[in-house]
Tab-separated table of C-alpha atoms in Angstrom:
chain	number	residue	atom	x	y	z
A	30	UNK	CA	-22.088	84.877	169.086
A	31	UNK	CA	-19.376	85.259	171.456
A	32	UNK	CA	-16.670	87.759	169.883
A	33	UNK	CA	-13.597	89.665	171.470
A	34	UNK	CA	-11.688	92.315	169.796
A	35	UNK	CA	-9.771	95.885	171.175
A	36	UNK	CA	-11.219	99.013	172.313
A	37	UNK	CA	-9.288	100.842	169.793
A	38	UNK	CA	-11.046	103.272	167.472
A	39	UNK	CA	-10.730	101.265	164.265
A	40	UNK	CA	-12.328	98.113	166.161
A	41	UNK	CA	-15.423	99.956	167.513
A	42	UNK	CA	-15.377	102.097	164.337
A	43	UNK	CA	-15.916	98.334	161.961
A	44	UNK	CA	-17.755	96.207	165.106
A	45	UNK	CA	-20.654	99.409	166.007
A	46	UNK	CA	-23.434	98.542	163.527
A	47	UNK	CA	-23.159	94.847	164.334
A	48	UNK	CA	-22.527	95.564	167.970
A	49	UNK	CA	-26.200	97.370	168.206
A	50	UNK	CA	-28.083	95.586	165.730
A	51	UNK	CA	-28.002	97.182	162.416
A	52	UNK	CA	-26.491	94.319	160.607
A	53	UNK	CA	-29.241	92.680	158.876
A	54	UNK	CA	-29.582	89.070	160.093
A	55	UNK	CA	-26.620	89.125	162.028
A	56	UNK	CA	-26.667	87.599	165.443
A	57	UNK	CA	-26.406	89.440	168.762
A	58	UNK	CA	-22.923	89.662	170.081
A	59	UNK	CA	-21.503	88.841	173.231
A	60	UNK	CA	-18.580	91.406	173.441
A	61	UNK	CA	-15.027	91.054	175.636
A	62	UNK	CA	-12.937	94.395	175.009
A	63	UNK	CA	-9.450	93.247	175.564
A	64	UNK	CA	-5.918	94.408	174.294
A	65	UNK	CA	-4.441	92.456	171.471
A	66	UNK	CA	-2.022	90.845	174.289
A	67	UNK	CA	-4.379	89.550	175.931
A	68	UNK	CA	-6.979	88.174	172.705
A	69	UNK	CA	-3.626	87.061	171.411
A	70	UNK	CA	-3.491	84.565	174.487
A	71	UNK	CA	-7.195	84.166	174.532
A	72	UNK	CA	-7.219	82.409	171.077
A	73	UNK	CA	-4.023	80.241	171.578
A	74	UNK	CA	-5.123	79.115	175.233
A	75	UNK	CA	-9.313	78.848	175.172
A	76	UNK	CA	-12.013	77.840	173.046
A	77	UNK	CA	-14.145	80.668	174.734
A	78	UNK	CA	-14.546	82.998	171.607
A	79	UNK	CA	-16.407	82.429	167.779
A	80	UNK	CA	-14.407	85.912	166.778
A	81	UNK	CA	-11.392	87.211	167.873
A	82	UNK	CA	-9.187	89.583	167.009
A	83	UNK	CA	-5.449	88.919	167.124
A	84	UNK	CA	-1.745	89.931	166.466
A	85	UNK	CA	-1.075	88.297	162.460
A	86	UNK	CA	2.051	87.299	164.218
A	87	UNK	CA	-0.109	84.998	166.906
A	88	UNK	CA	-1.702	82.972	163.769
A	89	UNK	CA	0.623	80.183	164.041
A	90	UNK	CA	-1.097	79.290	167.473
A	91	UNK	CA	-4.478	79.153	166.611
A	92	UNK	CA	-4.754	78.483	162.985
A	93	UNK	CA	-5.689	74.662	164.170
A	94	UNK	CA	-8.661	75.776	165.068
A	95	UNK	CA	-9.332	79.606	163.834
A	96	UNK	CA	-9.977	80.371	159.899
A	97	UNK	CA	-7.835	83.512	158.805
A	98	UNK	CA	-11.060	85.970	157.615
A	99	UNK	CA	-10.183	88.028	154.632
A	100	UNK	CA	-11.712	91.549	156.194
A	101	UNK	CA	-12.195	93.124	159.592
A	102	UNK	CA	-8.092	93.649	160.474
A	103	UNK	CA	-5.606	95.951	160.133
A	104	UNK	CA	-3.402	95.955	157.580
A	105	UNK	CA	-2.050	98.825	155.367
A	106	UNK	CA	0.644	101.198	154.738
A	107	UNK	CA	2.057	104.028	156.585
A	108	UNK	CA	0.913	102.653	159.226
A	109	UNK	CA	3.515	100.740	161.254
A	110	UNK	CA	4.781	100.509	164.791
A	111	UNK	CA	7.281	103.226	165.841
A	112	UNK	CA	10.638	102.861	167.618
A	113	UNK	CA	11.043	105.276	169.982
A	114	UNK	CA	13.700	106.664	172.386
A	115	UNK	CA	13.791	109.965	174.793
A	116	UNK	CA	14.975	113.196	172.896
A	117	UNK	CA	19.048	113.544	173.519
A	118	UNK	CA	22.218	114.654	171.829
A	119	UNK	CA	24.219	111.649	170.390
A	120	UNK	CA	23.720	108.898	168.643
A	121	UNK	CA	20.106	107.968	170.403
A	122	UNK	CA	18.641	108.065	166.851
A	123	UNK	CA	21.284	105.308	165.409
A	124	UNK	CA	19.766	101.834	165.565
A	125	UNK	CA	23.176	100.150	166.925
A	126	UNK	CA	22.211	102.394	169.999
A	127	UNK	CA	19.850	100.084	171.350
A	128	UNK	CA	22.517	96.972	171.823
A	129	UNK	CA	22.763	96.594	175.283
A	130	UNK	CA	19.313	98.745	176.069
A	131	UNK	CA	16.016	98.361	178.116
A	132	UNK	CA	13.342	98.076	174.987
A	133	UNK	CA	10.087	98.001	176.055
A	134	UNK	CA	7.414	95.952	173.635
A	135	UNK	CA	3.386	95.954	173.969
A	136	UNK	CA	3.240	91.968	173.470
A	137	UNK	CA	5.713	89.236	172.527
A	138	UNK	CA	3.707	87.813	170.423
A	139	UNK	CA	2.229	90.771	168.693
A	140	UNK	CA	3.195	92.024	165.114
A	141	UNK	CA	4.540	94.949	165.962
A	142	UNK	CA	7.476	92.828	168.121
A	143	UNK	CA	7.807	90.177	165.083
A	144	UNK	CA	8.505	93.226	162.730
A	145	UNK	CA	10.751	94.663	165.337
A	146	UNK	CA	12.819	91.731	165.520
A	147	UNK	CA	13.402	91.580	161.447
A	148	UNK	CA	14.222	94.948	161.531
A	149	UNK	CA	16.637	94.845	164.363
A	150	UNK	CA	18.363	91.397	162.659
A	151	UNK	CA	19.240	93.734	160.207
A	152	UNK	CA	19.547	97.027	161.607
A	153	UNK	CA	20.872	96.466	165.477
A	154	UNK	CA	22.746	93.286	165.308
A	155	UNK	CA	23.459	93.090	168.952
A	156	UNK	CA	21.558	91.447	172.013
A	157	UNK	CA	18.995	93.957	173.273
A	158	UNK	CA	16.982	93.603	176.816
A	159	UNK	CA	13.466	93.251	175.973
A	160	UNK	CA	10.743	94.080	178.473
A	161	UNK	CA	6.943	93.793	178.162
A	162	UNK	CA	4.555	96.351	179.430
A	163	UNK	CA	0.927	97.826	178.541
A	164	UNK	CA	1.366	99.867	175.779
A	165	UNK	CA	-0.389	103.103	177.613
A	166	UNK	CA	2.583	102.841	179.457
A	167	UNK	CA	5.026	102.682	176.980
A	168	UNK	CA	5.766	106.402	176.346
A	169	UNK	CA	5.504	107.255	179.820
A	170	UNK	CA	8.276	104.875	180.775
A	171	UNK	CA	10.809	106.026	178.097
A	172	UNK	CA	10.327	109.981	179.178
A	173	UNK	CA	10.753	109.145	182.769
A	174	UNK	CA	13.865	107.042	181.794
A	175	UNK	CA	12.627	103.684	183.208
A	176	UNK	CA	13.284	102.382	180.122
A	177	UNK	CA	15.396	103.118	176.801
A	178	UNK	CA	13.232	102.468	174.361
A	179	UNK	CA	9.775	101.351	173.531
A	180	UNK	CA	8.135	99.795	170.297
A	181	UNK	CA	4.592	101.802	169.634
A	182	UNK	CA	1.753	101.049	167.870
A	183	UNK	CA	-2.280	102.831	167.052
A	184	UNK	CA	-2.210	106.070	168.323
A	185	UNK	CA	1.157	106.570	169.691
A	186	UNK	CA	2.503	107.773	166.399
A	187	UNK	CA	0.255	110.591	166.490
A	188	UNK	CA	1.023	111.940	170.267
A	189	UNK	CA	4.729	110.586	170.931
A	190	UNK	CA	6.175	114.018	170.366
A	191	UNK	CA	3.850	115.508	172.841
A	192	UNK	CA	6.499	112.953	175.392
A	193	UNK	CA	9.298	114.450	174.726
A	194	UNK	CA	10.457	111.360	172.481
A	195	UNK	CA	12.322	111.062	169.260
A	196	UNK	CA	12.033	108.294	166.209
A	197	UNK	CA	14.697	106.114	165.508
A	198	UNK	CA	12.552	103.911	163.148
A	199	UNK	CA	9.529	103.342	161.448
A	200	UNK	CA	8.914	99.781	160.924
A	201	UNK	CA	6.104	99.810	158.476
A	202	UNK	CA	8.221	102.370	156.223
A	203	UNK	CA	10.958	99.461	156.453
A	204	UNK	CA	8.984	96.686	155.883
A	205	UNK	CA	7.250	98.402	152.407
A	206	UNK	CA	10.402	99.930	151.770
A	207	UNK	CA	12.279	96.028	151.921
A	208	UNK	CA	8.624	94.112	150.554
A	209	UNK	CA	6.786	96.617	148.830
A	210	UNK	CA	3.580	95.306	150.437
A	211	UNK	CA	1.162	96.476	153.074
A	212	UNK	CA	2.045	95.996	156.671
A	213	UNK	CA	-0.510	93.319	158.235
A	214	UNK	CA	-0.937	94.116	161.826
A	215	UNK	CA	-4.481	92.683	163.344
A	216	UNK	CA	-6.321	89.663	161.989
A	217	UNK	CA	-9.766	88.286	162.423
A	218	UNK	CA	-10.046	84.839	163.151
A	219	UNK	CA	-13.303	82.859	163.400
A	220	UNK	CA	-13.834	79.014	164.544
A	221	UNK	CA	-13.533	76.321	162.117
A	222	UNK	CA	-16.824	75.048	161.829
A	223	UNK	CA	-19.047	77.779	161.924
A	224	UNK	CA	-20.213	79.703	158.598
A	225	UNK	CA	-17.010	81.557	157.426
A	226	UNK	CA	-19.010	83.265	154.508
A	227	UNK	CA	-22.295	84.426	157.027
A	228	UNK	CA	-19.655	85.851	159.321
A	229	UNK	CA	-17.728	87.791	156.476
A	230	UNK	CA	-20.434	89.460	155.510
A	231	UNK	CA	-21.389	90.374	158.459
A	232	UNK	CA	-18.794	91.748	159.116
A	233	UNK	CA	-18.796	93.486	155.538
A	234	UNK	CA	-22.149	95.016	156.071
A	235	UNK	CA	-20.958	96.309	159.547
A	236	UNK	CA	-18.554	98.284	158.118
A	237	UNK	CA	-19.942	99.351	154.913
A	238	UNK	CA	-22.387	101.117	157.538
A	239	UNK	CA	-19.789	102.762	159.254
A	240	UNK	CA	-18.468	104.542	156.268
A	241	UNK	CA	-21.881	105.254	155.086
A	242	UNK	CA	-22.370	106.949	158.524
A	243	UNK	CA	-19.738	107.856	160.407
A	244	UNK	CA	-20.793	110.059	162.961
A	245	UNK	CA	-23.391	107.344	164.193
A	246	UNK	CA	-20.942	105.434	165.813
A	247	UNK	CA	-18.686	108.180	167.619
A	248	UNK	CA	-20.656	108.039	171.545
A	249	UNK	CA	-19.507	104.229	171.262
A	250	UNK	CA	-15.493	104.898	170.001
A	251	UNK	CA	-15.265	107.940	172.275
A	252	UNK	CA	-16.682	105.592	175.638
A	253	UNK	CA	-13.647	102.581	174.790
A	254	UNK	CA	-11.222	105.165	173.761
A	255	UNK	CA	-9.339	105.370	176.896
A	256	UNK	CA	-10.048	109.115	177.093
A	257	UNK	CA	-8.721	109.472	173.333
A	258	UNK	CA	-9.545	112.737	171.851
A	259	UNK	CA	-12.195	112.423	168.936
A	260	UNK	CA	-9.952	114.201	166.590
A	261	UNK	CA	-7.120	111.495	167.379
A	262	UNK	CA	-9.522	108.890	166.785
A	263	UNK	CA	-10.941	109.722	163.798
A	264	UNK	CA	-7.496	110.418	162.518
A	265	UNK	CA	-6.699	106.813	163.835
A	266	UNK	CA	-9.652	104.925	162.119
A	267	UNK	CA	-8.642	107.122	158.689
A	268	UNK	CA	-5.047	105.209	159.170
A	269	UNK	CA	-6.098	101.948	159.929
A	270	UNK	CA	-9.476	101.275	158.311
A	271	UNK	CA	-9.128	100.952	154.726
A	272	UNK	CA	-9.985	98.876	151.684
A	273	UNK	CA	-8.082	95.978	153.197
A	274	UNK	CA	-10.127	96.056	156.295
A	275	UNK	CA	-12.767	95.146	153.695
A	276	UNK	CA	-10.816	92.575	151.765
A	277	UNK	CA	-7.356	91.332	152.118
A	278	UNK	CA	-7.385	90.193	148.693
A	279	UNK	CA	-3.976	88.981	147.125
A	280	UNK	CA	-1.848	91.697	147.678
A	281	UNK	CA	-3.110	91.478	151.876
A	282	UNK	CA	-2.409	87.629	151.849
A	283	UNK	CA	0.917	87.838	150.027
A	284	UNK	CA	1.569	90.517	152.818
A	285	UNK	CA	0.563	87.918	155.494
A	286	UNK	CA	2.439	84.816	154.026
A	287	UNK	CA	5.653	87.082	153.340
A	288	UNK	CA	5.765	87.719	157.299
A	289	UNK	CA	5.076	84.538	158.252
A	290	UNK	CA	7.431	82.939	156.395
A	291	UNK	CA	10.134	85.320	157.172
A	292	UNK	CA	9.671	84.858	160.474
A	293	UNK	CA	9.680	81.351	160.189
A	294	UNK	CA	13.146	81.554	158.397
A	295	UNK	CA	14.402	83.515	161.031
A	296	UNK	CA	13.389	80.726	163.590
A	297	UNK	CA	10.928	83.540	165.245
A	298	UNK	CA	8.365	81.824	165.170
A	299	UNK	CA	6.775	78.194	164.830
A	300	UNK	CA	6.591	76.074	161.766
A	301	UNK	CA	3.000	75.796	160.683
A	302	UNK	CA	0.767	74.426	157.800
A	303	UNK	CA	0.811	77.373	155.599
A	304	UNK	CA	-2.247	75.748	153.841
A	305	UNK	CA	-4.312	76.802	156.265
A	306	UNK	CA	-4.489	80.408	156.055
A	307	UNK	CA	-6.504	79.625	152.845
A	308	UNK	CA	-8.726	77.785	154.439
């Protein structure tokens, strides 16, 4: 079964029992480590994956042919992308400072640009240069001043201080503080057609055996980490691996439809059948 999701901790962290065969049942998978950027792309453009992880923001793409699965993302609280600028007398932290400025994003079709733009309707109100670029090389670029901003997301809110950067806004404290729901981030998407329930618990039992043993799978997050210490990613797999990752249940969907159809209102995104991410 042909499956592609990050190399972030809280990916390896659900995916490692599956990965090396301690999923009872479960088929072998055929694994493609790839930022969300690119899966994002990968499910709206190919038919090359049964899995795939993906930006909640890319659903409207892909739901044609991708089921929505109700575990295996990210979604939760306190756990939102970061606005970020270099550390500076003035009005740097004010969000009407960014009219007019370089922002660098990870993806333009990620969630962490969707909630960006909400925010910024109501917080910026003014035309803002937008600039994509890896999101290793987000931080990097705002301390050297190549750009004036930068949208972060996984582990960045732990280390951004360690650039020489400031926060000018947390975007999942926004979006609970406006919704009062969970901030969904990464989804799980598997092809129409194939067994949806099989695959769920699959998934399910994968992670149920991380939690059970979590050192087991810490040579595998530490070799995709991108050279991540352990204590940053365990302290990123505590933030984003939680009982939604498990089950979106109704308060996760109602999080999910309330962004979509936000952004929809706010012509951000396309129109879609919003049927289908109950299907």
């Amino acid at each position: 079964m042909k499956i592609a999701y990050s190399p972030c901790p809280n990916d390896t962290f659900i995916y490692h029992a599956w990965a090396h065969g301690l999923v009872p049942d479960a088929p072998p998978l055929d694994i493609t480590y790839a930022d969300i950027n690119i899966t994002n792309d990968l499910a709206a453009n190919t038919n090359d994956f049964d899995i795939i992880k993906i930006s909640y923001a890319a659903l409207p793409w892909v739901l044609e042919k991708y089921t929505l699965l109700p575990c295996g993302g990210a979604l939760g609280r306190g756990c939102g992308p970061l606005v970020l600028t270099k550390q500076a007398n003035g009005d740097s932290r004010d969000p009407s400072s960014l009219i007019g400025k370089r922002v660098a994003i990870p993806s333009d079709r990620s969630t962490a640009y969707l909630l960006f733009r909400l925010w910024a309707s109501q917080q910026v109100k003014g035309a803002i240069d937008i600039q994509i670029m890896p999101f290793e090389k987000i931080m990097p670029a705002v301390r050297d001043g190549i750009i004036d901003a930068g949208l972060v997301i996984h582990e960045a809110r732990f280390t951004y201080q360690d650039y020489g950067l400031q926060l000018v806004a947390d975007l999942g404290r926004w979006w609970e503080s406006d919704t009062g729901l969970p901030i969904p981030l990464g989804a799980i998407v598997a092809k129409r057609g194939l067994d949806i329930s099989s695959i769920t618990q699959w998934i399910r039992s994968s992670l149920e055996y991380a939690w059970k043993n979590p050192d087991v799978s810490r040579e595998y997050i530490l070799q995709h980490a991108q050279e991540m210490s352990y204590d940053v990613a365990k302290a990123h797999i505590e933030l984003y691996v939680n009982s939604f990752s498990f089950n979106l249940g109704e308060e996760g969907f109602a999080a999910v439809k309330t962004l979509l159809r936000r952004a929809v209102d706010e012509l951000l995104i396309p129109g879609f059948n919003q049927d289908l991410l109950y299907i």
